[in-house]
Amino acid sequence: CHPGGAVSDAVPLDTDALAKLGTLNAVLGHHAHARPAAIALSFQGRETSYSAFAGQVSALSALLSVEGVGRGQRVGYLGKNSDRYFVLLYALASLGAVLVPLNWRLAREEWQFLLDDAGVVRLYADDEFIGCARDLAAAQGLDAPTSIPEPVFADRLICPVEIGPDDVVVQIYSSGTTGRPKGVMLTHRNLLALRAPGYAAGHAWFPREKDCSLLLLPVAHIAGTAYALFGLYGGGRIVIEREFDAGVALERMERHRVTHMLLAP
């Protein structure tokens, strides 16, 4: 439960400035400038500041551009939660490309349907699923998948891509409907909707820059991906766990003094 209309006692964000930003990448750039040393992502002992996060996104987008990833292309990810997933999401978004996260609990035939339906042209996977991903890629005629590339800072120049609020960022597949899953195309505007008015109203359940959100839900579900993006909008810390484990969750709450968390009963 959340505390209704209670007002957070955290230091107020510059909600006016945030409200004028129409893309996830613009919001990340704002925080990288406003709070460069603040931690954005915590994962398995690796902590990434907002400045470093923005730099990794820039480096990875340059690499992906050189490799031919461009506007409108669908890029798949098969794996559990990680900080690299969010670097990939923002890097693709900066190119106008679209991330398609695959639910790691599905069967091979279900993965194949999603890849076909989305028209995925490239596939990445975490180490646990790289073998499955290689079999899938071979069957789909895709290049051999790899782990998400490590962002390497180099003097690469790429032609700037103009992205806007109505560009699609992620294509997440539905569940709980009859028949085949449907690919839900979510734009920057969709993912930023209701953020500015909620923060302007001071709702305590909207995480702010001094807050810490714990991500336990899978990123292949909108609850996992969008909840992390919610915390990043507020400029706070996101502690990422690969998957839900009750004991680990309790330990993380204590260690990181978690203030916000979303779970399904």
Tab-separated table of C-alpha atoms in Angstrom, residues 21-190:
chain	number	residue	atom	x	y	z
A	21	LEU	CA	11.783	16.983	-21.052
A	22	GLY	CA	10.086	14.706	-23.542
A	23	THR	CA	12.403	11.692	-23.725
A	24	LEU	CA	14.047	9.263	-21.330
A	25	ASN	CA	17.453	10.242	-22.699
A	26	ALA	CA	16.821	13.921	-22.004
A	27	VAL	CA	15.892	13.061	-18.411
A	28	LEU	CA	19.088	11.012	-18.014
A	29	GLY	CA	21.117	13.909	-19.395
A	30	HIS	CA	19.454	16.264	-16.929
A	31	HIS	CA	20.415	14.108	-13.933
A	32	ALA	CA	23.926	13.465	-15.276
A	33	HIS	CA	24.398	17.235	-15.224
A	34	ALA	CA	22.502	17.998	-12.007
A	35	ARG	CA	23.844	15.132	-9.852
A	36	PRO	CA	26.753	13.529	-11.755
A	37	ALA	CA	28.265	11.688	-8.766
A	38	ALA	CA	24.965	10.326	-7.423
A	39	ILE	CA	24.527	6.576	-7.845
A	40	ALA	CA	21.967	5.628	-10.472
A	41	LEU	CA	22.394	1.829	-10.659
A	42	SER	CA	23.605	-0.742	-8.110
A	43	PHE	CA	24.039	-4.337	-9.282
A	44	GLN	CA	26.065	-7.129	-7.693
A	45	GLY	CA	28.485	-4.711	-6.054
A	46	ARG	CA	28.859	-2.555	-9.166
A	47	GLU	CA	27.714	1.020	-8.656
A	48	THR	CA	27.215	3.398	-11.564
A	49	SER	CA	26.811	7.139	-11.129
A	50	TYR	CA	24.477	9.181	-13.294
A	51	SER	CA	27.455	10.675	-15.093
A	52	ALA	CA	28.982	7.247	-15.777
A	53	PHE	CA	25.577	5.859	-16.788
A	54	ALA	CA	25.136	8.600	-19.386
A	55	GLY	CA	28.694	8.024	-20.617
A	56	GLN	CA	28.108	4.269	-20.981
A	57	VAL	CA	24.905	4.920	-22.916
A	58	SER	CA	26.752	7.274	-25.279
A	59	ALA	CA	29.587	4.788	-25.804
A	60	LEU	CA	27.283	1.834	-26.417
A	61	SER	CA	25.069	3.796	-28.802
A	62	ALA	CA	28.176	4.701	-30.818
A	63	LEU	CA	29.199	1.039	-30.975
A	64	LEU	CA	25.704	-0.100	-31.979
A	65	SER	CA	25.518	2.604	-34.645
A	66	VAL	CA	28.822	1.465	-36.133
A	67	GLU	CA	27.434	-2.080	-36.176
A	68	GLY	CA	24.421	-0.944	-38.184
A	69	VAL	CA	21.678	-0.632	-35.586
A	70	GLY	CA	19.302	2.134	-36.614
A	71	ARG	CA	15.904	3.729	-36.245
A	72	GLY	CA	12.943	1.414	-35.870
A	73	GLN	CA	14.994	-1.783	-35.648
A	74	ARG	CA	14.030	-4.282	-32.965
A	75	VAL	CA	16.801	-5.671	-30.761
A	76	GLY	CA	16.023	-8.560	-28.404
A	77	TYR	CA	17.323	-9.337	-24.925
A	78	LEU	CA	17.039	-12.769	-23.302
A	79	GLY	CA	18.076	-12.774	-19.676
A	80	LYS	CA	17.395	-11.716	-16.135
A	81	ASN	CA	17.657	-8.268	-14.598
A	82	SER	CA	20.957	-6.395	-14.787
A	83	ASP	CA	22.316	-2.868	-14.943
A	84	ARG	CA	23.592	-3.532	-18.476
A	85	TYR	CA	19.999	-4.049	-19.605
A	86	PHE	CA	19.223	-0.412	-18.835
A	87	VAL	CA	22.371	0.819	-20.565
A	88	LEU	CA	21.220	-1.123	-23.640
A	89	LEU	CA	17.689	0.292	-23.391
A	90	TYR	CA	18.872	3.916	-23.289
A	91	ALA	CA	21.516	3.329	-25.971
A	92	LEU	CA	18.959	1.882	-28.369
A	93	ALA	CA	16.514	4.673	-27.542
A	94	SER	CA	19.138	7.268	-28.444
A	95	LEU	CA	19.326	5.674	-31.917
A	96	GLY	CA	15.560	5.449	-32.347
A	97	ALA	CA	15.816	1.653	-32.089
A	98	VAL	CA	13.537	-0.499	-29.921
A	99	LEU	CA	14.385	-3.010	-27.193
A	100	VAL	CA	12.363	-6.243	-27.066
A	101	PRO	CA	12.923	-8.035	-23.732
A	102	LEU	CA	12.083	-11.760	-23.791
A	103	ASN	CA	10.603	-13.438	-20.741
A	104	TRP	CA	13.258	-15.942	-19.646
A	105	ARG	CA	10.579	-18.289	-18.271
A	106	LEU	CA	9.069	-19.013	-21.702
A	107	ALA	CA	9.644	-22.087	-23.847
A	108	ARG	CA	11.741	-22.053	-27.014
A	109	GLU	CA	8.703	-22.067	-29.308
A	110	GLU	CA	7.329	-19.047	-27.473
A	111	TRP	CA	10.625	-17.179	-27.812
A	112	GLN	CA	10.639	-17.951	-31.535
A	113	PHE	CA	7.145	-16.507	-31.924
A	114	LEU	CA	8.178	-13.274	-30.193
A	115	LEU	CA	11.311	-12.898	-32.328
A	116	ASP	CA	9.285	-13.440	-35.509
A	117	ASP	CA	6.424	-11.184	-34.468
A	118	ALA	CA	8.703	-8.307	-33.478
A	119	GLY	CA	11.040	-8.732	-36.436
A	120	VAL	CA	14.085	-8.792	-34.159
A	121	VAL	CA	17.282	-8.197	-36.143
A	122	ARG	CA	19.799	-8.687	-33.330
A	123	LEU	CA	19.753	-10.620	-30.071
A	124	TYR	CA	21.664	-10.163	-26.824
A	125	ALA	CA	21.606	-12.432	-23.787
A	126	ASP	CA	23.077	-12.713	-20.325
A	127	ASP	CA	25.571	-15.464	-19.579
A	128	GLU	CA	22.941	-17.808	-18.156
A	129	PHE	CA	20.945	-17.815	-21.396
A	130	ILE	CA	23.643	-17.338	-24.026
A	131	GLY	CA	23.416	-21.005	-25.123
A	132	CYS	CA	19.645	-20.787	-25.612
A	133	ALA	CA	20.071	-17.485	-27.436
A	134	ARG	CA	22.609	-18.973	-29.848
A	135	ASP	CA	20.242	-21.819	-30.726
A	136	LEU	CA	17.425	-19.323	-31.249
A	137	ALA	CA	19.548	-17.042	-33.393
A	138	ALA	CA	20.695	-19.930	-35.579
A	139	ALA	CA	17.089	-21.012	-36.105
A	140	GLN	CA	16.028	-17.433	-36.922
A	141	GLY	CA	18.948	-16.711	-39.244
A	142	LEU	CA	20.342	-13.999	-36.960
A	143	ASP	CA	23.977	-13.264	-36.248
A	144	ALA	CA	25.347	-15.154	-33.249
A	145	PRO	CA	24.183	-13.377	-30.080
A	146	THR	CA	26.546	-12.057	-27.471
A	147	SER	CA	26.348	-10.588	-24.022
A	148	ILE	CA	25.536	-6.879	-23.966
A	149	PRO	CA	28.761	-5.236	-25.151
A	150	GLU	CA	30.863	-3.533	-22.517
A	151	PRO	CA	30.717	0.196	-23.273
A	152	VAL	CA	34.185	1.279	-24.383
A	153	PHE	CA	34.886	4.971	-24.300
A	154	ALA	CA	36.508	5.977	-27.542
A	155	ASP	CA	36.592	8.901	-29.928
A	156	ARG	CA	33.780	7.604	-32.097
A	157	LEU	CA	31.649	10.092	-33.952
A	158	ILE	CA	28.104	9.183	-34.921
A	159	CYS	CA	25.562	11.203	-36.796
A	160	PRO	CA	23.134	12.529	-34.206
A	161	VAL	CA	19.692	10.927	-34.355
A	162	GLU	CA	16.766	13.153	-33.564
A	163	ILE	CA	14.422	11.338	-31.215
A	164	GLY	CA	11.091	12.581	-29.967
A	165	PRO	CA	8.396	11.795	-27.404
A	166	ASP	CA	6.450	9.618	-29.843
A	167	ASP	CA	9.349	7.335	-30.802
A	168	VAL	CA	8.935	3.761	-29.556
A	169	VAL	CA	11.420	2.749	-26.844
A	170	VAL	CA	10.437	-0.791	-25.857
A	171	GLN	CA	8.129	-3.464	-27.254
A	172	ILE	CA	7.012	-5.583	-24.332
A	173	TYR	CA	4.844	-8.645	-24.873
A	174	SER	CA	1.598	-8.994	-23.006
A	175	SER	CA	0.364	-11.849	-20.874
A	176	GLY	CA	-3.053	-12.600	-19.459
A	177	THR	CA	-4.780	-12.360	-22.824
A	178	THR	CA	-6.230	-15.090	-24.999
A	179	GLY	CA	-4.251	-16.346	-27.966
A	180	ARG	CA	-0.737	-15.218	-28.723
A	181	PRO	CA	0.977	-12.443	-26.751
A	182	LYS	CA	0.663	-8.974	-28.228
A	183	GLY	CA	3.640	-6.685	-28.678
A	184	VAL	CA	2.873	-3.481	-26.767
A	185	MET	CA	4.826	-0.588	-28.279
A	186	LEU	CA	5.662	1.985	-25.620
A	187	THR	CA	6.965	5.432	-26.514
A	188	HIS	CA	8.940	7.949	-24.477
A	189	ARG	CA	5.658	9.782	-23.932
A	190	ASN	CA	3.987	6.607	-22.633
